[in-house]
XYZ file of C-alpha atoms in Angstrom:
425
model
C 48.731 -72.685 -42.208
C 45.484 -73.981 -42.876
C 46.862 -75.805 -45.814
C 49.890 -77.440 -44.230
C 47.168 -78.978 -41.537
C 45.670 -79.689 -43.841
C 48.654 -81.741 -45.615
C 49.596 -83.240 -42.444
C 46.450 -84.764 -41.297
C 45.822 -86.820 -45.496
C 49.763 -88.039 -44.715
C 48.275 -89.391 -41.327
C 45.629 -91.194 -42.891
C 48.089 -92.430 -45.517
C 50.535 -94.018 -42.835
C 48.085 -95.343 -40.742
C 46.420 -96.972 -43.826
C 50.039 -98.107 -45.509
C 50.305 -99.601 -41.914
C 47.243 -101.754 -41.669
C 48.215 -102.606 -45.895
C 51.921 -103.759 -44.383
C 51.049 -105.250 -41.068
C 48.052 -108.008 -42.764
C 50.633 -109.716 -44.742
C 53.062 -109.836 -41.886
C 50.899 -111.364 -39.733
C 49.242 -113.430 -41.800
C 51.896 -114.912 -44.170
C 52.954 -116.783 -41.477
C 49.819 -118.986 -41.190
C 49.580 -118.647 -45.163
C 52.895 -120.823 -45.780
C 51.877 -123.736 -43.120
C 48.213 -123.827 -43.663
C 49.135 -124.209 -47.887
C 51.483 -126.483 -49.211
C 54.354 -124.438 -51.530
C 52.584 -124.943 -54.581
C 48.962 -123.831 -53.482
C 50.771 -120.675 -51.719
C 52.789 -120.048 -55.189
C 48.992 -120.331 -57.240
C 48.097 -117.653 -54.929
C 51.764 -115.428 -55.088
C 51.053 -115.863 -58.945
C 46.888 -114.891 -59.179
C 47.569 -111.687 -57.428
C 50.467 -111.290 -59.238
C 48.643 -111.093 -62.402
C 45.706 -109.624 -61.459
C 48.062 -106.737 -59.984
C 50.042 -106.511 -63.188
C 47.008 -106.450 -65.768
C 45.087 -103.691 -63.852
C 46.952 -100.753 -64.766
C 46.182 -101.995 -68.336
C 42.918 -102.038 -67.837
C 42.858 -98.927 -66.038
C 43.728 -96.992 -69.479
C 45.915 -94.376 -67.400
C 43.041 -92.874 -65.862
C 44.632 -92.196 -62.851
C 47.369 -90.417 -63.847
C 45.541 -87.699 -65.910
C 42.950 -87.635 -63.734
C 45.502 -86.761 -60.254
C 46.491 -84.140 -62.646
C 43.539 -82.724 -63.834
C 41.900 -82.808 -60.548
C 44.040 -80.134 -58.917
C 45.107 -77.807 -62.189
C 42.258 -78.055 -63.962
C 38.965 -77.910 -61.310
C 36.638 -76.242 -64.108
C 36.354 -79.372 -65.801
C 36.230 -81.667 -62.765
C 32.560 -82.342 -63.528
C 32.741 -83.599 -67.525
C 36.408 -85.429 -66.218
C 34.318 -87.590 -63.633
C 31.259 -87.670 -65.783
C 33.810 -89.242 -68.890
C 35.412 -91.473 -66.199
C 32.060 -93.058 -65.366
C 31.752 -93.870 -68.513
C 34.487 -96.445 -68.306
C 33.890 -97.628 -65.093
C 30.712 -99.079 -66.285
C 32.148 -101.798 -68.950
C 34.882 -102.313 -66.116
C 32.210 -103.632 -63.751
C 30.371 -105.286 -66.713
C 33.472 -107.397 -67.684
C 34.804 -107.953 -64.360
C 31.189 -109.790 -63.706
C 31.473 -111.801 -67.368
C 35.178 -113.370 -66.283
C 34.496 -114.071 -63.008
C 30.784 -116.451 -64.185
C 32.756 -117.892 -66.942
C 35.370 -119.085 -64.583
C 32.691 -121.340 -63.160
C 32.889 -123.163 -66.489
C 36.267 -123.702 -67.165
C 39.221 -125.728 -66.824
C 41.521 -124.861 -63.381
C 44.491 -123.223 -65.996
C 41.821 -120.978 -67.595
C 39.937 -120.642 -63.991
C 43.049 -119.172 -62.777
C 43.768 -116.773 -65.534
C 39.874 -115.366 -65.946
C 39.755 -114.894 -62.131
C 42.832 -112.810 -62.470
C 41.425 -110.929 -65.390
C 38.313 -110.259 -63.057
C 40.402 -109.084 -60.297
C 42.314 -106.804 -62.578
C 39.143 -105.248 -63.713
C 38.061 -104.798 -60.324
C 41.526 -103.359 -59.115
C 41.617 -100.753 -62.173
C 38.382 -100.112 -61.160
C 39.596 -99.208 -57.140
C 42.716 -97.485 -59.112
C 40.565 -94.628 -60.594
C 38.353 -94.668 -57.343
C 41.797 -93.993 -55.510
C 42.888 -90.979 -58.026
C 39.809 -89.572 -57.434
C 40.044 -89.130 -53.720
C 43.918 -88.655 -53.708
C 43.009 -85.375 -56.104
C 40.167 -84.400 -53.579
C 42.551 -85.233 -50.760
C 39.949 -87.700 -49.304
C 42.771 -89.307 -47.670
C 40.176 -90.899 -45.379
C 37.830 -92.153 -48.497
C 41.352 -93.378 -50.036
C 42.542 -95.755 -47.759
C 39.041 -97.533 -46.608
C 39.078 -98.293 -50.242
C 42.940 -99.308 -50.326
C 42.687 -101.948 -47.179
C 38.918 -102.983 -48.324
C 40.542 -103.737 -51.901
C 43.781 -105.534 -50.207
C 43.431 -106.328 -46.438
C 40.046 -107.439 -46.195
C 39.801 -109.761 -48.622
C 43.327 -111.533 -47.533
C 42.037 -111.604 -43.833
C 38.321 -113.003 -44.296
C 40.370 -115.509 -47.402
C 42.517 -116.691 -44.084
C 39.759 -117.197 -41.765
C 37.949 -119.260 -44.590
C 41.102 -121.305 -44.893
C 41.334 -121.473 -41.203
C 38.007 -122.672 -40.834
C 37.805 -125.029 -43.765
C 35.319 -123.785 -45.707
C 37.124 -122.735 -49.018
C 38.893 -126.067 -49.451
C 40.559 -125.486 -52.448
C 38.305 -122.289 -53.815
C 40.480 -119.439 -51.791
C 41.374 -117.951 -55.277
C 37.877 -117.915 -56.334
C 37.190 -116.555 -52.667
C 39.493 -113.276 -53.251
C 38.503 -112.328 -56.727
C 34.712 -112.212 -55.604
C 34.985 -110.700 -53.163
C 37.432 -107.648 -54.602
C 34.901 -107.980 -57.612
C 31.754 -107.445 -55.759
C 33.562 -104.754 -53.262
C 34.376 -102.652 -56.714
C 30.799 -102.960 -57.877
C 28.798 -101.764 -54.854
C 31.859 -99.049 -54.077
C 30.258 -97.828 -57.771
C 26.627 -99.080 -57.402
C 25.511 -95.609 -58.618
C 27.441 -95.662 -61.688
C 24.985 -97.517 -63.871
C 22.544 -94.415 -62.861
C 24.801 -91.157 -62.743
C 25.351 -88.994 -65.629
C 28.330 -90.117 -68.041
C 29.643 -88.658 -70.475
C 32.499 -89.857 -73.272
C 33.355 -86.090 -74.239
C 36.357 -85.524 -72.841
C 37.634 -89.187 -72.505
C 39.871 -88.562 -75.661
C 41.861 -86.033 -74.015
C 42.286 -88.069 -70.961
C 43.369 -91.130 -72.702
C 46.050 -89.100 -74.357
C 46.612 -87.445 -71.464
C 47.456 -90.591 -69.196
C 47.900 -93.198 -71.982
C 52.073 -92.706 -71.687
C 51.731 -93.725 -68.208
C 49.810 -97.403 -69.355
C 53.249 -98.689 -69.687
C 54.978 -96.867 -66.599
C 52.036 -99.003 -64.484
C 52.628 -101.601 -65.936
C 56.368 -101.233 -65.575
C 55.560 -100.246 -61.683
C 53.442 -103.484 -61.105
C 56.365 -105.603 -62.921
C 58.626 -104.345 -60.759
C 56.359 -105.528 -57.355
C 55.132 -108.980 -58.941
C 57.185 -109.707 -62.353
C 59.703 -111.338 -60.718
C 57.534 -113.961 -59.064
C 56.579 -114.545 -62.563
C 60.226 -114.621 -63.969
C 61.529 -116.946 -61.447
C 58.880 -119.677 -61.414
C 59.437 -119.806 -64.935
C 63.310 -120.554 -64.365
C 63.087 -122.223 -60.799
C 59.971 -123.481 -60.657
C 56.747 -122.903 -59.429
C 57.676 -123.075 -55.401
C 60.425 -120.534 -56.079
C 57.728 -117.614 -56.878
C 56.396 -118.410 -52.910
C 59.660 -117.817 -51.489
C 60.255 -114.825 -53.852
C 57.604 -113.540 -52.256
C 58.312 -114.360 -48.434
C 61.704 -112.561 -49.659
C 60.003 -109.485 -51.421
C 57.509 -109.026 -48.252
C 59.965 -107.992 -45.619
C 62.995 -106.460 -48.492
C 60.454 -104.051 -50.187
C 58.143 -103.078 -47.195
C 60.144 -99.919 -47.247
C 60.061 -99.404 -50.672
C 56.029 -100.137 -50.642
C 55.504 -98.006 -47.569
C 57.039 -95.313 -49.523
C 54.884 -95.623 -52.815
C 51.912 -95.473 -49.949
C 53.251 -92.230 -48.490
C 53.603 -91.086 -52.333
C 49.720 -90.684 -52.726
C 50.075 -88.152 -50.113
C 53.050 -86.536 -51.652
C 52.469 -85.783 -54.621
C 49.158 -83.711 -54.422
C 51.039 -81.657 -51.654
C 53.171 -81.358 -53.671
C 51.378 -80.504 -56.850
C 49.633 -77.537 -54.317
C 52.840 -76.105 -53.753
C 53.817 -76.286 -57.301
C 50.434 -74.806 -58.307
C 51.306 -71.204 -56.094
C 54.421 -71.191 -57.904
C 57.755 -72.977 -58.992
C 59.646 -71.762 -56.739
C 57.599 -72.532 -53.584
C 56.982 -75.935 -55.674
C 60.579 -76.880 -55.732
C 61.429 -75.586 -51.948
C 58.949 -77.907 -50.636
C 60.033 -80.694 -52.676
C 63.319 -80.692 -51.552
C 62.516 -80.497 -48.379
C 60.164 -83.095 -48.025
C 62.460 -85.732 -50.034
C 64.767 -85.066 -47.480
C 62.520 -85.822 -44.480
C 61.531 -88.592 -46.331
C 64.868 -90.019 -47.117
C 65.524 -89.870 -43.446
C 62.683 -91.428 -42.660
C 62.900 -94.744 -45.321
C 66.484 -95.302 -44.097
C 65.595 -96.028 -40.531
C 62.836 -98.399 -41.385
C 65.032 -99.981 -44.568
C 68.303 -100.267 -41.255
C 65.572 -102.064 -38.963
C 64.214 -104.333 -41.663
C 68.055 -105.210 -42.144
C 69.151 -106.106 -38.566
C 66.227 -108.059 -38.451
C 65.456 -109.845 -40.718
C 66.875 -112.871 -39.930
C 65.000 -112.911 -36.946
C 61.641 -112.203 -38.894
C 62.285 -114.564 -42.157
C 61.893 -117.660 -39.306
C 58.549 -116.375 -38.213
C 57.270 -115.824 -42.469
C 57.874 -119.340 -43.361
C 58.982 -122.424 -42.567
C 62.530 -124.073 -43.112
C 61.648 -125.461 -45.967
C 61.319 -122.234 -48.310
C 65.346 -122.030 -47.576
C 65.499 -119.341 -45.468
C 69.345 -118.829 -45.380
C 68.954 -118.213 -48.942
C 66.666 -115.777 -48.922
C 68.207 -113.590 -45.911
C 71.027 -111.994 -48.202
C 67.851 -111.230 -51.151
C 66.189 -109.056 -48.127
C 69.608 -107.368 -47.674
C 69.935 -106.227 -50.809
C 66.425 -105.419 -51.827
C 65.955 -103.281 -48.659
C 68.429 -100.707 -50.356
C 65.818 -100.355 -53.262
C 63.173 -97.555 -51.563
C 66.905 -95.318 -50.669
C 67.023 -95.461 -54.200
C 63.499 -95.240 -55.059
C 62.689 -91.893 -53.328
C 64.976 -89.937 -56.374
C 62.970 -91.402 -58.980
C 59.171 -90.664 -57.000
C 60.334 -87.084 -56.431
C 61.545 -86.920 -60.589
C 58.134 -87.806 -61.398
C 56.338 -85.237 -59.126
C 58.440 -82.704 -61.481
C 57.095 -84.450 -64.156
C 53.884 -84.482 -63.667
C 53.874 -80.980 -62.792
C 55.398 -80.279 -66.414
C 53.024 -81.943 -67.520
C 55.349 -84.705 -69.550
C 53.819 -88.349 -68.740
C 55.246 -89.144 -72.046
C 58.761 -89.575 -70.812
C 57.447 -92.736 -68.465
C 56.491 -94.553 -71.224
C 60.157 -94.887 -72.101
C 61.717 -94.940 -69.404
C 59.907 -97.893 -67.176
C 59.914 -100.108 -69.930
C 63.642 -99.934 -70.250
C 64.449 -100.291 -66.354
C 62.292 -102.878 -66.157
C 63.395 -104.752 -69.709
C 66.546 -104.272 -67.642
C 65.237 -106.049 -64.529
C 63.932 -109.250 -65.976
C 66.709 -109.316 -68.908
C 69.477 -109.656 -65.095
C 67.160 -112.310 -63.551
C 67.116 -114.716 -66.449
C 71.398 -113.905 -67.082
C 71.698 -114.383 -63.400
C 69.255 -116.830 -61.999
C 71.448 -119.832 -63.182
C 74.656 -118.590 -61.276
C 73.659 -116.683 -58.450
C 69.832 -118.323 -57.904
C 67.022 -116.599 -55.816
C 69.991 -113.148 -54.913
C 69.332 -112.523 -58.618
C 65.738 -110.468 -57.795
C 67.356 -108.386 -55.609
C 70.262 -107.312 -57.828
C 68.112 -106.755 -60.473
C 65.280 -105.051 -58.318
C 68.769 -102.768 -57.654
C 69.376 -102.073 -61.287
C 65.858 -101.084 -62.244
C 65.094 -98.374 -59.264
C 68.757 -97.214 -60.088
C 67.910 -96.853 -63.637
C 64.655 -95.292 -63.143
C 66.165 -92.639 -60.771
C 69.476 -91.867 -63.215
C 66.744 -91.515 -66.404
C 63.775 -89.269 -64.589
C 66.762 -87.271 -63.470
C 68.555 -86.448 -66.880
C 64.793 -86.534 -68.646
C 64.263 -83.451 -65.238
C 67.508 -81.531 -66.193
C 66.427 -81.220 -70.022
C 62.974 -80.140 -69.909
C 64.082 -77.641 -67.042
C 67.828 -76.557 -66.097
C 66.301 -74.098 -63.176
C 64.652 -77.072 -60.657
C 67.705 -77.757 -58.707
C 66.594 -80.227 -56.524
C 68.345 -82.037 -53.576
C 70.886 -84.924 -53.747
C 71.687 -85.573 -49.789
C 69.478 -88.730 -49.841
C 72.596 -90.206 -51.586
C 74.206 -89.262 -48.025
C 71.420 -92.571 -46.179
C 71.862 -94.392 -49.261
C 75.362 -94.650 -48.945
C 75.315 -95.545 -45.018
C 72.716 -98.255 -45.902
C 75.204 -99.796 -48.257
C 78.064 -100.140 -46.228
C 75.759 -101.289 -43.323
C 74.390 -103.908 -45.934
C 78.023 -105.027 -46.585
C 78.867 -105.299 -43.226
C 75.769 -108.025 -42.477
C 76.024 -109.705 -45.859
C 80.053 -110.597 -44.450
């Protein structure tokens, strides 16, 4: 009993934190896209973009192995964070180097070392995160979530609103992530480290490098994608679009970090109890994503006028929210594949399967973009949750036949379609 209070009061912390995560860019988009012109706003879409993308390289799939190790292996938690200090050391050291030489440079290469700065410092928060998620310091986790993501958005707005960043917002957020990383590990230079046992957790979480890298393509490549096609401007409305479609589908990935270490406790009494919980849970779940993804439908249109002005061509981008709001329905089979995956112990199957969903994704937005424009992210944002959920769940049935696990989220998914239908005629 103790334990399921226990559960309930991390996935409290977790939704109120995914809440205060969702709510600062809806409220503060709005003044984003008037106070910037469409190209300044895009530089911005694309920077975090980047800097989003490049930190799960840079956090070596530390965060994976160490969720894992965490909770099944607590005899070695000391020489695990003793190795993992180890790296975040050069991580602060580099993240420091980009960030002066940016100072020096032209505003192309500016751009690109700030984002290599933030992505240090964001790999950096990622292992921080892990940490506490395997602890479940649900309170620790999110002040380090919004002070990694909210804060620096809301004091980069009042700077903007104030006019004292003039042009240097970007600068602005990486410094401020950047020094928010360091002091969050100012005893790191100090405590002991150790490189003994990062071997085994590099081989450990290296097959997930490309599954978060996959996962942050998914979220930001297709800002990328499309101002390549469309134009710069187009990645800003991408984004305007991608804010309200996928705020289900992020809210979900928030309530994840919750999920799976309750459900890694269940799995670690036994399978059986493991699985029962699982199933359960994904159902509750389900239930809960389709209200939010049926809201985020009927209003939408409603809420797109408020993001941006009528110049980002909002008509065009209500149908992209449509479609895109089906993705977390879909989603939720391919998070609770990977809880049984993780629990196996078989990271390696990620490393195949996110880079094919999304090759997959981009591959349909450059074949589509010229026919069907901006509506071409949210078909292929479709296709690569879809594929991720069909793959983790024949990769499931292979390594074990006996996990039966629950298929009546199909049952929301499927009234979420034909509501989708119904709007988009």
């Amino acid at each position: 009993m103790n334990q399921e209070k226990k559960i309930f009061k991390s996935a409290s912390w977790y939704v109120s934190g995914s809440a205060i995560q969702g709510l600062t860019p809806f409220l503060l988009t709005p003044f984003l896209t008037r106070a910037l012109n469409e190209t300044q706003f895009s530089e911005f879409v694309l920077f975090i973009a980047l800097g989003t993308i490049l930190s799960f390289l840079f956090a070596f799939g530390l965060p994976a192995a160490l969720t894992r190790e965490l909770i099944l292996d607590k005899n070695n938690s000391v020489i695990n964070l003793e190795s993992t200090n180890y790296v975040k050391r050069y991580l602060i050291i580099f993240g420091i180097a980009f960030l002066i030489v940016s100072f020096f440079t032209t505003e192309i290469i500016k751009i690109i070392l700030l984002a290599l700065a933030l992505a240090l410092s964001l790999s950096l928060v990622q292992i921080d995160m892990a940490i506490y998620r395997a602890q479940q310091k649900a309170k620790f986790f999110i002040l380090l979530a919004i002070s990694s993501t909210a804060l620096p958005t809301i004091f980069m707005t009042l700077g903007i609103y104030l006019n004292l960043l003039n042009n240097n917002f970007i600068v602005f957020y990486a410094t401020f992530v950047l020094i928010f990383a360091a002091l969050a590990n100012r005893k790191v230079m100090t405590q002991q480290s150790s490189n003994k046992n990062l071997p085994y957790l590099f081989k450990l979480g290296s097959p997930t490098i490309p599954h978060g890298l996959g996962m942050s393509l998914m979220q930001y490549g297709d800002r990328i994608v499309i101002a390549s096609a469309l134009g710069l401007t187009a990645a800003g409305r991408v984004q305007v679009a991608a804010l309200l479609g996928t705020a289900s589908l992020l809210l979900l990935s928030t309530l994840n970090h919750a999920w799976i270490p309750a459900v890694l406790e269940k799995f670690n009494q036994n399978k059986e109890i493991g699985v029962e919980f699982l199933n359960k849970s994904t159902n509750l779940l389900s239930l809960f994503i389709f209200n939010i993804s049926l809201l985020i439908m009927f209003l939408n249109p409603w809420i797109l006028k408020v993001f941006a002005p009528a110049t980002f061509d909002l008509a065009a981008l209500s149908p992209v929210v449509l479609l895109m709001a089906l993705g977390a329905n879909i989603f939720i089979f391919y998070l609770r594949n990977t809880h049984v995956l993780t629990f196996l112990g078989k990271f390696q199957s990620l490393a195949w399967i996110t880079p094919i969903s999304i090759f997959l994704q981009i591959s349909l937005i450059f074949i589509l973009v010229p026919h069907i424009g901006l509506l071409s992210v949210a078909l292929a944002l479709l296709a690569m949750v879809s594929s991720q959920a069909i793959l983790t769940q024949i990769v499931v049935r292979r390594l074990d036949s006996e996990i039966k696990l629950t298929f009546v989220p199909i049952i929301y998914l499927v009234l979420l379609s034909i509501v989708a239908i119904f709007l988009l005629n």
